[in-house]
Amino acid sequence: MSRVTAPRLRWSVAAAVALAGVFVLGVTSVHFALPGSTVALWWPAAGLAVSFLLATNPGPRRSAVFVLGVLVSSAAANLVGGRPAWVSILYGVANAAEVALVHGLLTARGRRPRLASMDDLWRLIAATVTGAAVIGVLAGLTAHYVLGGDFLDSASAAAFSHGAAVLVMAPLGIAAGIRRTRRPEVEDLVQWVVVVGVTAWVFHLDQSLPLAFLPIPGLVWGALRLGLRTVAAQLLVVGVVAVTMTSVGGGPFATAAQVGGIPPETVGALTQAFLATAAVTTLSLAVATTQRRAALAELRSEVELSGVVLDTAASAIIVVDASGTIARLNATAARLLGAPEDAPEDAPEDALVGRPAAEVFPVDDPQEVRTRMAEIADGTVPLRNEQDWRVEGLGVRHMVWTNAYLTDDDGRRTHLVKTGVDVTDERAARTFVEAVLEAATATAIIGTDLDGVITLFNRGAETVLGWRAAEVVGIRDWSLLHDPADVERRAAELGLDPGFGVLVHRLRGGAATETRDWTYVRKDGTRRTVSLTMSGIRDESGRLTGYLGVAEDVTRRRQAEVALQVALDRERQAVEELTALDRTKSDFVSSVSHELRTPLASVLGYAEMLEDGAAGDLTERQLELVGRVDRNGRRLLSLIEDLLLNSRIEAGRLRLEPRRCDLSDVVASAWTSVATVTSQRELARDIDVSPRPLWVEGDPAALERMVTNLLSNAVKFTPDGGRVSLAAHPDDRDPGTVRLVVSDSGMGIPPADHERVFARFFRSSAANERAIQGSGLGLSIVRAIAEGHGGSVAVESAPDAGSTFTVTLPVAPATAVPVSGSGGPAPERGVSDIS
Ligand code: ADP
């Protein structure tokens, strides 16, 4: 027979063959009809037609074509079998109707025909009985009205013969569509031999014993052990043998007819009843066995599955029965409980099964466990509880248990299923984090979900903001804690609507953190400035799940910064004012000095004229007084010159008029003028000037002023009896420079003051104490002039050991043209400040 998936042609050929079979079987059945019976003893043609449709399960159109074929074949068979044409046609219609009905019922609503459950078997029996009833009624009517036979006899005979045939043969059609699940073994062969042999023996011609029941055990054997296919095939064989042999007078039923005078219809009915019984019995057994096997296999795999699930579960699972005894537990639970020493290595949990939970649970108070377990039957064990377990090698583990009951059919609680999770590490981590959060009392740590609803509010946040965590967690939009004006300003900057989005705009844009100052509004309405660092909270897969803000109250710091800024501004303003004042003062000093210089020069000129006798000869006393006027006048002039120079230097406007000149001349001139002014002093004086010219590129007046200042200091700070020397030579170590050395044996300068003496207005305390006159400007002018010539000045001195001032100046290049304006640093040329 062809399968449903076979190509169209193959199905058509198979259908044609089947219809030919229907015809042949029909002819044979009519031929083998018991003498005197209007209907055949057995109608296997119906079984074959139904079988074929069930095995190939074609679509509605093909089924219809095939049913039509059944009509034609059956009618033809009846006709050929010698029945009148009308009868044959009506029987053909009745056959076709039966086949269509049975097949239709078994495949209603697109169902595939199967025999996997008792429901399927019931459906087959019901369809068969319905089909048999239909053929019975139709055949009975035909026999009664056309042939003049008894309706009931014909109807029942037809119903039985068809019903039995369909019941015996349809399973084979269904089984053909089922995949073979086992290979045939020796047992199959033996069983086949037994069934066929016994059936043949029971129905053989000489058999007169009523042994019709004998083939049943063989069929049952097949049903229990060899499966549906074998049973279906054997039912057909038994049917064929029984019917054939009965119709030729063999077997118990035919014998009964001969011996007991039973009418042929009854013999037929008996044979069909025998076949129907055999079919129903063995089929139901076969189906039940198959179903049981499938159920067992399912159960086994389910048990295996639940075993695997239990053993791979990370949670500890323990099943305790109502007496408090462990009934089952998984590997995780066994690990935590610690297997007893005698436990088998591969399944340590087995050794724990059957022991009281109170004995094996590693808790400090077994009595509590015992009490709990006694409550199983009452159902009062809490659905969730926590316990500390002392686990060997792991220390104290904190277990959280979820409990559920198992009940029996009567609803009694028989077991408690405990599922436990070890939360020790998690709790420790959580405690640590909580401790950290709580310890940060000065820092507000606020967590939010993605929408800004607060999820975390630590102690610091409570302190900074004045809200309790319970008042804000889960309820308040975080942006509400901010000064609305602040948020609005920032929103405007970012071009957003005011709200939480303003705070996390950068983070949403991908930044890791963002820190900026915000104003928080405390619960009492006061405002605090905080420096808030926002960052995103991400889960293990990197997905953003919320935000964390860490805020520090910087109100004081910001206030201090503002105060400092104000102070700095004030300071700057003061400095500017002082600088302006200083400039005014310098300008004033400068102009006063300038104004003093001309009349003083005139005074000195007149004094000189008097000394020279322009007003007649002066007496000794007069000469002495005029000499004093002259000396003091010169000192005053020198002071005025210093003040004027200082003003220039201060303003950066020192003008020099450099030209090639011989330093020896300058030195000699200065020496003479100082000597004149200090002629009354008792000092030893040495001058040692190089016999060769000391060419320098310089302003002679400025250089003379420099030497004069050094010499007058030496004289000033050296008491009478001391020595003042002046030397000017080319530098031995550096041929490019000349050295001018002014030294004295005076009071000296402490090393701490060596640098300060060149500062403007610096006067040593010793100079002040001893009332040595001076302005504190001399050395600053010396340094400005030395440096203005590209040279430098240095001091070597110690208290009471004299001082040596050394000026180093660059030698003028040999080719230099001795004209003004070559190489001086003066910004303006031609007019020297020093005259
Ligand atoms: P002034 O001589 O008018 O006080 P200076 O600028 O010339 O101002 O000198 C500054 C200070 O340096 C002097 O007050 C003095 O203390 C110290 N000083 C300068 N030259 C000598 C020196 N030759 N010996 C000792 N101290 C000196």
Coordinates of C-alpha atoms in Angstrom, one line a residue, residues 306-820:
S306 CA 14.0 16.5 37.5
G307 CA 17.0 14.6 38.9
V308 CA 19.3 16.6 36.7
V309 CA 17.5 19.8 37.5
L310 CA 17.8 19.1 41.2
D311 CA 21.4 18.2 41.1
T312 CA 22.5 21.2 38.9
A313 CA 20.5 23.7 40.9
A314 CA 22.6 26.2 42.8
S315 CA 20.0 26.3 45.5
A316 CA 19.8 23.6 48.2
I317 CA 16.7 21.6 47.8
I318 CA 15.5 19.3 50.6
V319 CA 12.3 17.3 50.8
V320 CA 11.2 16.5 54.3
D321 CA 8.3 14.2 55.1
A322 CA 5.7 14.8 57.7
S323 CA 7.7 12.9 60.4
G324 CA 10.6 15.3 59.9
T325 CA 12.7 12.8 58.0
I326 CA 14.7 13.7 54.9
A327 CA 13.0 12.1 51.9
R328 CA 15.1 13.6 49.1
L329 CA 17.8 16.2 48.7
N330 CA 20.0 17.5 45.9
A331 CA 23.8 17.7 45.6
T332 CA 24.0 21.3 46.8
A333 CA 22.1 20.5 49.9
A334 CA 24.3 17.4 50.5
R335 CA 27.4 19.6 50.2
L336 CA 26.1 22.0 52.8
L337 CA 24.9 19.3 55.1
G338 CA 28.2 17.5 54.9
A339 CA 27.9 13.8 54.0
P340 CA 28.3 11.3 56.8
E341 CA 31.6 9.3 56.8
D342 CA 30.0 6.1 55.6
A343 CA 28.4 7.8 52.6
P344 CA 29.1 6.5 49.1
E345 CA 31.4 8.9 47.3
D346 CA 29.4 9.3 44.1
A347 CA 26.1 9.9 45.7
P348 CA 26.6 11.3 49.3
E349 CA 23.1 12.6 49.4
D350 CA 21.8 9.0 49.6
A351 CA 23.3 8.6 53.0
L352 CA 21.4 11.5 54.3
V353 CA 18.0 10.3 53.0
G354 CA 16.0 8.7 55.8
R355 CA 17.6 10.7 58.6
P356 CA 15.8 13.2 60.8
A357 CA 16.3 16.8 59.6
A358 CA 16.8 17.9 63.2
E359 CA 19.8 15.6 63.4
V360 CA 21.5 16.6 60.3
F361 CA 20.8 20.3 59.9
P362 CA 23.9 22.0 61.1
V363 CA 22.1 24.5 63.3
D364 CA 22.8 25.7 66.8
D365 CA 19.3 24.8 68.0
P366 CA 18.1 21.4 66.7
Q367 CA 15.0 21.6 68.9
E368 CA 13.7 24.5 66.8
V369 CA 14.1 22.4 63.7
R370 CA 12.3 19.5 65.4
T371 CA 9.4 21.8 66.4
R372 CA 9.2 23.2 62.9
M373 CA 9.2 19.8 61.2
A374 CA 6.4 18.6 63.6
E375 CA 4.3 21.4 62.1
I376 CA 4.4 20.0 58.5
A377 CA 1.1 18.1 58.8
D378 CA -0.6 21.2 60.3
G379 CA 0.7 23.4 57.5
T380 CA 2.0 26.0 60.0
V381 CA 5.6 26.0 58.9
P382 CA 6.4 29.6 57.7
L383 CA 6.7 29.9 53.9
R384 CA 10.0 31.7 54.3
N385 CA 12.6 31.5 57.0
E386 CA 16.3 32.3 57.6
Q387 CA 18.8 30.1 59.4
D388 CA 22.5 30.2 60.1
W389 CA 24.2 26.9 59.1
R390 CA 27.6 25.9 60.4
V391 CA 29.0 24.3 57.3
E392 CA 32.3 22.5 57.6
G393 CA 35.0 24.3 55.7
L394 CA 32.8 27.2 54.9
G395 CA 32.0 28.6 58.3
V396 CA 28.7 30.1 59.2
R397 CA 26.5 30.4 56.1
H398 CA 23.3 32.4 56.2
M399 CA 20.5 30.4 54.4
V400 CA 17.2 31.8 53.2
W401 CA 14.6 29.1 52.9
T402 CA 11.4 29.0 50.8
N403 CA 9.1 26.3 51.9
A404 CA 6.3 24.6 50.0
Y405 CA 4.0 21.6 50.8
L406 CA 3.4 18.4 48.8
T407 CA -0.1 17.0 49.4
D408 CA -1.6 13.6 48.7
D409 CA -4.8 12.9 46.8
D410 CA -6.8 13.6 49.9
G411 CA -5.2 17.0 50.4
R412 CA -3.1 15.9 53.4
R413 CA 0.3 17.6 53.6
T414 CA 2.8 14.8 53.3
H415 CA 6.1 16.6 52.6
L416 CA 7.7 19.9 52.9
V417 CA 10.0 21.0 50.0
K418 CA 12.6 23.4 51.3
T419 CA 14.6 25.5 48.8
G420 CA 17.5 27.4 50.3
V421 CA 19.8 30.0 49.0
D422 CA 23.1 30.8 50.6
V423 CA 23.1 34.6 50.9
T424 CA 26.1 35.0 53.2
D425 CA 28.4 36.7 50.7
E426 CA 25.7 38.8 49.3
R427 CA 24.7 40.0 52.7
A428 CA 28.3 40.7 53.6
A429 CA 28.8 42.8 50.5
R430 CA 25.5 44.6 51.1
T431 CA 26.4 45.3 54.7
F432 CA 29.8 46.6 53.5
V433 CA 28.3 48.9 51.0
E434 CA 25.7 50.0 53.5
A435 CA 28.4 50.7 56.0
V436 CA 30.3 52.8 53.4
L437 CA 27.2 54.7 52.5
E438 CA 26.3 55.3 56.1
A439 CA 29.9 56.3 57.1
A440 CA 29.8 59.0 54.5
T441 CA 28.0 61.4 56.8
A442 CA 29.3 64.6 55.2
T443 CA 28.8 63.4 51.6
A444 CA 25.3 63.1 50.1
I445 CA 25.1 59.9 48.0
I446 CA 21.8 59.8 46.1
G447 CA 20.8 57.0 43.7
T448 CA 18.0 57.2 41.2
D449 CA 16.4 55.0 38.6
L450 CA 16.5 56.1 35.0
D451 CA 13.5 58.5 35.5
G452 CA 15.1 60.2 38.5
V453 CA 13.0 58.5 41.2
I454 CA 15.2 58.3 44.2
T455 CA 16.3 54.7 45.1
L456 CA 19.0 55.5 47.6
F457 CA 19.5 58.3 50.1
N458 CA 22.4 57.9 52.5
R459 CA 23.0 59.5 55.9
G460 CA 25.1 62.3 54.3
A461 CA 22.2 63.1 52.0
E462 CA 19.9 63.3 55.1
T463 CA 22.4 65.7 56.7
V464 CA 23.0 67.9 53.7
L465 CA 19.3 68.1 52.6
G466 CA 17.4 67.7 55.9
W467 CA 15.1 65.1 54.4
R468 CA 14.8 61.6 56.0
A469 CA 15.5 58.7 53.5
A470 CA 12.0 57.4 54.1
E471 CA 10.5 60.7 53.0
V472 CA 12.1 60.7 49.6
V473 CA 13.1 57.2 48.5
G474 CA 10.7 56.0 45.8
I475 CA 8.6 59.1 45.9
R476 CA 10.4 62.2 45.0
D477 CA 11.8 63.3 41.7
W478 CA 15.4 64.2 42.5
S479 CA 15.2 67.4 40.5
L480 CA 12.8 68.7 43.1
L481 CA 15.6 68.8 45.7
H482 CA 17.3 71.3 43.4
D483 CA 16.8 75.1 43.4
P484 CA 14.3 75.4 40.5
A485 CA 16.0 78.6 39.3
D486 CA 19.3 76.8 39.1
V487 CA 17.8 73.9 37.1
E488 CA 16.0 76.3 34.8
R489 CA 19.2 78.2 34.1
R490 CA 21.0 75.1 33.3
A491 CA 18.1 73.8 31.2
A492 CA 18.2 77.0 29.2
E493 CA 22.0 76.6 28.6
L494 CA 21.4 73.1 27.3
G495 CA 18.2 73.9 25.4
L496 CA 16.2 71.4 27.4
D497 CA 13.0 71.5 29.5
P498 CA 13.7 71.9 33.2
G499 CA 13.7 68.5 35.0
F500 CA 15.8 65.5 35.9
G501 CA 17.1 65.3 32.3
V502 CA 19.1 68.4 32.9
L503 CA 21.1 66.7 35.6
V504 CA 22.0 63.7 33.5
H505 CA 22.1 65.2 30.0
R506 CA 25.9 64.7 29.7
L507 CA 25.7 61.1 31.0
R508 CA 22.9 60.3 28.5
G509 CA 25.2 61.7 25.9
G510 CA 27.9 59.1 26.8
A511 CA 30.0 60.9 29.4
A512 CA 31.3 58.8 32.3
T513 CA 30.8 61.5 34.9
E514 CA 29.9 65.1 35.2
T515 CA 30.8 67.4 38.1
R516 CA 29.4 70.8 38.6
D517 CA 28.0 73.1 41.4
W518 CA 24.3 73.1 42.1
T519 CA 22.1 74.7 44.7
Y520 CA 20.2 72.3 46.9
V521 CA 17.0 73.4 48.7
R522 CA 16.9 71.8 52.1
K523 CA 13.7 70.6 53.7
D524 CA 13.6 73.8 55.8
G525 CA 13.9 75.9 52.7
T526 CA 17.5 77.0 53.2
R527 CA 19.9 76.7 50.3
R528 CA 23.2 74.9 50.1
T529 CA 25.8 75.0 47.4
V530 CA 27.0 71.4 46.5
S531 CA 29.6 70.1 44.2
L532 CA 27.7 67.2 42.6
T533 CA 29.4 64.4 40.6
M534 CA 27.0 62.4 38.6
S535 CA 27.7 59.0 37.1
G536 CA 25.7 56.2 35.5
I537 CA 25.0 52.8 37.2
R538 CA 25.3 50.0 34.8
D539 CA 24.4 46.3 35.1
E540 CA 26.6 43.4 34.2
S541 CA 25.8 43.7 30.5
G542 CA 26.7 47.4 30.5
R543 CA 23.1 48.6 30.3
L544 CA 22.4 51.8 32.1
T545 CA 20.0 51.1 35.0
G546 CA 20.2 54.3 37.0
Y547 CA 22.3 57.2 38.2
L548 CA 24.4 57.9 41.2
G549 CA 25.1 61.4 42.5
V550 CA 27.8 62.2 45.0
A551 CA 27.4 65.7 46.4
E552 CA 29.6 67.6 48.8
D553 CA 28.4 70.6 50.6
V554 CA 30.8 73.4 49.4
T555 CA 28.7 76.3 50.7
R556 CA 31.5 77.5 53.1
R557 CA 34.2 76.9 50.6
R558 CA 32.5 78.8 47.9
Q559 CA 31.7 81.7 50.3
A560 CA 35.4 81.7 51.3
E561 CA 36.4 81.8 47.7
V562 CA 34.1 84.7 47.0
A563 CA 35.5 86.5 50.1
L564 CA 39.0 85.9 49.0
Q565 CA 38.2 87.1 45.5
V566 CA 36.8 90.3 47.0
A567 CA 39.9 90.8 49.2
L568 CA 42.2 90.2 46.2
D569 CA 40.3 92.8 44.2
R570 CA 40.5 95.3 47.0
E571 CA 44.2 94.6 47.3
R572 CA 44.7 95.1 43.6
Q573 CA 42.9 98.3 43.8
A574 CA 45.0 99.4 46.7
V575 CA 48.2 98.5 44.9
E576 CA 47.0 100.5 41.9
E577 CA 46.3 103.5 44.0
L578 CA 49.6 103.2 45.8
T579 CA 51.4 102.8 42.5
A580 CA 49.7 105.9 41.2
L581 CA 50.6 107.7 44.4
D582 CA 54.2 106.5 44.2
R583 CA 54.4 107.8 40.6
T584 CA 53.1 111.2 41.7
K585 CA 55.6 111.2 44.5
S586 CA 58.4 110.3 42.2
D587 CA 57.3 113.0 39.7
F588 CA 57.2 115.4 42.6
V589 CA 60.6 114.5 43.8
S590 CA 61.9 114.6 40.3
S591 CA 60.5 118.1 39.6
V592 CA 61.5 119.5 43.0
S593 CA 65.1 118.1 42.5
H594 CA 65.1 119.7 39.1
E595 CA 64.0 123.0 40.4
L596 CA 66.6 122.8 43.2
R597 CA 69.5 122.1 40.9
T598 CA 69.6 125.4 39.0
P599 CA 69.7 127.7 42.1
L600 CA 72.1 125.4 43.8
A601 CA 74.4 125.5 40.8
S602 CA 74.2 129.2 41.0
V603 CA 75.0 129.2 44.8
L604 CA 78.0 126.9 44.1
G605 CA 79.1 129.2 41.2
Y606 CA 79.0 132.3 43.5
A607 CA 80.8 130.4 46.3
E608 CA 83.5 129.5 43.8
M609 CA 83.7 133.1 42.6
L610 CA 84.1 134.3 46.3
E611 CA 86.9 131.7 46.8
D612 CA 88.6 132.9 43.7
G613 CA 88.5 136.5 45.1
A614 CA 86.0 137.9 42.6
A615 CA 84.6 140.0 45.5
G616 CA 88.0 140.9 46.8
D617 CA 90.4 139.0 49.0
L618 CA 88.8 137.0 51.7
T619 CA 90.1 136.5 55.2
E620 CA 91.1 133.1 56.4
R621 CA 87.9 132.8 58.3
Q622 CA 85.8 133.9 55.3
L623 CA 87.6 131.5 53.1
E624 CA 86.9 128.6 55.5
L625 CA 83.2 129.5 55.6
V626 CA 82.9 129.9 51.9
G627 CA 84.7 126.5 51.6
R628 CA 82.0 124.9 53.8
V629 CA 79.2 126.5 51.7
D630 CA 80.9 125.0 48.7
R631 CA 81.3 121.5 50.2
N632 CA 77.8 121.3 51.6
G633 CA 76.5 122.7 48.4
R634 CA 78.2 120.0 46.4
R635 CA 76.9 117.3 48.7
L636 CA 73.4 118.7 48.3
L637 CA 73.9 118.8 44.5
S638 CA 75.1 115.2 44.6
L639 CA 72.0 114.2 46.5
I640 CA 69.8 116.0 44.0
E641 CA 71.6 114.3 41.2
D642 CA 71.0 110.9 42.9
L643 CA 67.3 111.7 43.3
L644 CA 66.9 112.7 39.7
L645 CA 68.8 109.7 38.5
N646 CA 66.7 107.5 40.8
S647 CA 63.5 108.9 39.3
R648 CA 64.7 108.1 35.8
I649 CA 65.8 104.6 36.8
E650 CA 62.5 104.0 38.5
A651 CA 60.6 105.2 35.4
G652 CA 62.9 103.1 33.2
R653 CA 64.0 106.2 31.4
L654 CA 67.7 106.3 32.3
R655 CA 69.4 107.8 29.3
L656 CA 73.1 107.2 28.7
E657 CA 75.3 108.7 26.0
P658 CA 77.8 106.0 25.3
R659 CA 81.0 106.7 23.4
R660 CA 84.4 105.2 23.3
C661 CA 86.3 106.6 26.2
D662 CA 89.2 105.8 28.5
L663 CA 88.1 104.6 31.9
S664 CA 91.4 105.7 33.3
D665 CA 90.5 109.3 32.7
V666 CA 87.1 108.9 34.2
V667 CA 88.5 107.2 37.3
A668 CA 91.1 109.9 37.7
S669 CA 88.6 112.6 37.5
A670 CA 86.3 111.0 40.1
W671 CA 89.2 110.4 42.4
T672 CA 90.2 114.1 42.2
S673 CA 86.7 115.4 42.9
V674 CA 86.1 113.1 45.9
A675 CA 89.5 113.9 47.2
T676 CA 88.7 117.6 47.0
V677 CA 85.5 117.2 49.0
T678 CA 87.0 114.9 51.6
S679 CA 90.3 116.5 51.9
Q680 CA 89.9 117.0 55.7
R681 CA 89.6 113.3 56.3
E682 CA 92.6 111.4 57.7
L683 CA 92.7 108.5 55.3
A684 CA 95.4 106.7 53.4
R685 CA 94.5 106.8 49.7
D686 CA 95.9 104.6 47.0
I687 CA 95.1 104.8 43.4
D688 CA 96.4 102.2 41.0
V689 CA 95.3 102.7 37.4
S690 CA 96.6 100.8 34.4
P691 CA 99.1 102.8 32.5
R692 CA 97.4 101.7 29.2
P693 CA 94.1 103.2 28.2
L694 CA 91.1 101.3 29.4
W695 CA 88.8 101.7 26.4
V696 CA 85.2 101.2 27.2
E697 CA 82.0 102.0 25.4
G698 CA 80.4 104.3 27.9
D699 CA 78.9 107.5 29.1
P700 CA 81.8 109.2 30.9
A701 CA 79.6 111.3 33.1
A702 CA 77.6 108.3 34.2
L703 CA 80.7 106.3 34.8
E704 CA 82.2 109.1 36.8
R705 CA 79.1 109.3 38.9
M706 CA 79.4 105.5 39.5
V707 CA 83.0 105.7 40.6
T708 CA 82.2 108.8 42.7
N709 CA 79.4 107.0 44.5
L710 CA 81.6 104.0 45.3
L711 CA 84.5 106.3 46.4
S712 CA 82.4 108.5 48.6
N713 CA 80.8 105.4 50.3
A714 CA 84.3 104.1 51.0
V715 CA 85.3 107.4 52.5
K716 CA 82.0 107.7 54.4
F717 CA 82.1 104.2 55.9
T718 CA 85.8 104.2 56.8
P719 CA 86.7 105.9 60.0
D720 CA 89.8 108.2 60.1
G721 CA 93.0 106.3 60.1
G722 CA 91.7 103.9 57.6
R723 CA 92.5 103.3 54.0
V724 CA 90.7 103.8 50.7
S725 CA 92.0 102.4 47.5
L726 CA 91.0 102.5 43.9
A727 CA 92.3 100.2 41.1
A728 CA 91.3 100.0 37.4
H729 CA 92.9 97.3 35.2
P730 CA 92.1 95.0 32.3
D731 CA 90.7 91.8 33.7
D732 CA 93.5 89.2 33.7
R733 CA 91.1 86.2 33.5
D734 CA 88.8 87.8 30.9
P735 CA 90.5 90.0 28.3
G736 CA 87.1 91.3 27.1
T737 CA 86.5 93.2 30.4
V738 CA 88.0 95.8 32.6
R739 CA 87.8 95.7 36.4
L740 CA 87.3 98.6 38.6
V741 CA 87.9 97.9 42.3
V742 CA 87.0 100.3 45.1
S743 CA 88.0 98.9 48.5
D744 CA 88.2 100.3 52.0
S745 CA 89.2 99.1 55.5
G746 CA 86.0 100.5 57.0
M747 CA 83.1 99.1 59.0
G748 CA 82.2 96.5 56.4
I749 CA 78.8 95.0 55.6
P750 CA 77.3 91.8 57.1
P751 CA 76.8 89.0 54.5
A752 CA 73.0 89.1 55.0
D753 CA 73.0 92.7 53.6
H754 CA 75.3 92.1 50.6
E755 CA 72.4 91.9 48.2
R756 CA 70.2 94.4 50.0
V757 CA 72.7 97.3 49.8
F758 CA 72.0 97.6 46.1
A759 CA 68.3 98.1 46.7
R760 CA 66.9 101.6 46.5
F761 CA 66.8 103.5 49.8
F762 CA 68.4 100.7 51.7
R763 CA 70.6 101.9 54.6
S764 CA 72.1 99.7 57.1
S765 CA 71.1 100.1 60.6
A766 CA 74.7 100.7 61.5
A767 CA 74.8 103.6 59.0
N768 CA 71.7 105.1 60.6
E769 CA 73.0 104.5 64.2
R770 CA 76.2 106.2 63.5
A771 CA 74.4 109.1 61.7
I772 CA 76.4 108.6 58.6
Q773 CA 74.7 110.7 56.1
G774 CA 73.2 109.3 53.0
S775 CA 70.0 108.6 51.0
G776 CA 70.3 104.9 50.3
L777 CA 70.3 105.6 46.6
G778 CA 74.1 105.5 45.8
L779 CA 74.6 101.8 45.2
S780 CA 71.3 101.3 43.4
I781 CA 72.5 104.0 40.9
V782 CA 75.9 102.2 40.7
R783 CA 74.3 99.0 39.8
A784 CA 71.9 100.7 37.2
I785 CA 74.9 102.4 35.5
A786 CA 77.1 99.3 35.5
E787 CA 74.3 97.2 34.1
G788 CA 73.3 100.0 31.7
H789 CA 76.8 99.6 30.2
G790 CA 76.5 95.8 29.9
G791 CA 78.6 95.2 33.1
S792 CA 77.9 94.3 36.7
V793 CA 78.8 95.1 40.2
A794 CA 79.6 92.8 43.2
V795 CA 80.5 93.2 46.8
E796 CA 82.8 91.3 49.1
S797 CA 82.7 92.4 52.7
A798 CA 82.5 91.4 56.3
P799 CA 81.7 93.5 59.4
D800 CA 84.8 95.5 60.5
A801 CA 86.9 93.9 57.8
G802 CA 86.3 96.6 55.1
S803 CA 84.4 96.3 51.8
T804 CA 85.5 95.7 48.3
F805 CA 83.2 96.7 45.4
T806 CA 84.2 95.4 42.0
V807 CA 82.6 96.7 38.8
T808 CA 83.2 94.8 35.6
L809 CA 82.7 96.5 32.3
P810 CA 83.0 95.2 28.7
V811 CA 86.0 96.5 26.8
A812 CA 85.1 98.6 23.8
P813 CA 85.8 96.9 20.5
A814 CA 89.0 98.1 19.0
T815 CA 87.3 99.1 15.7
A816 CA 84.5 100.9 17.3
V817 CA 84.1 104.4 16.1
P818 CA 84.3 106.8 19.0
V819 CA 81.0 108.4 18.4
S820 CA 77.9 108.7 20.5

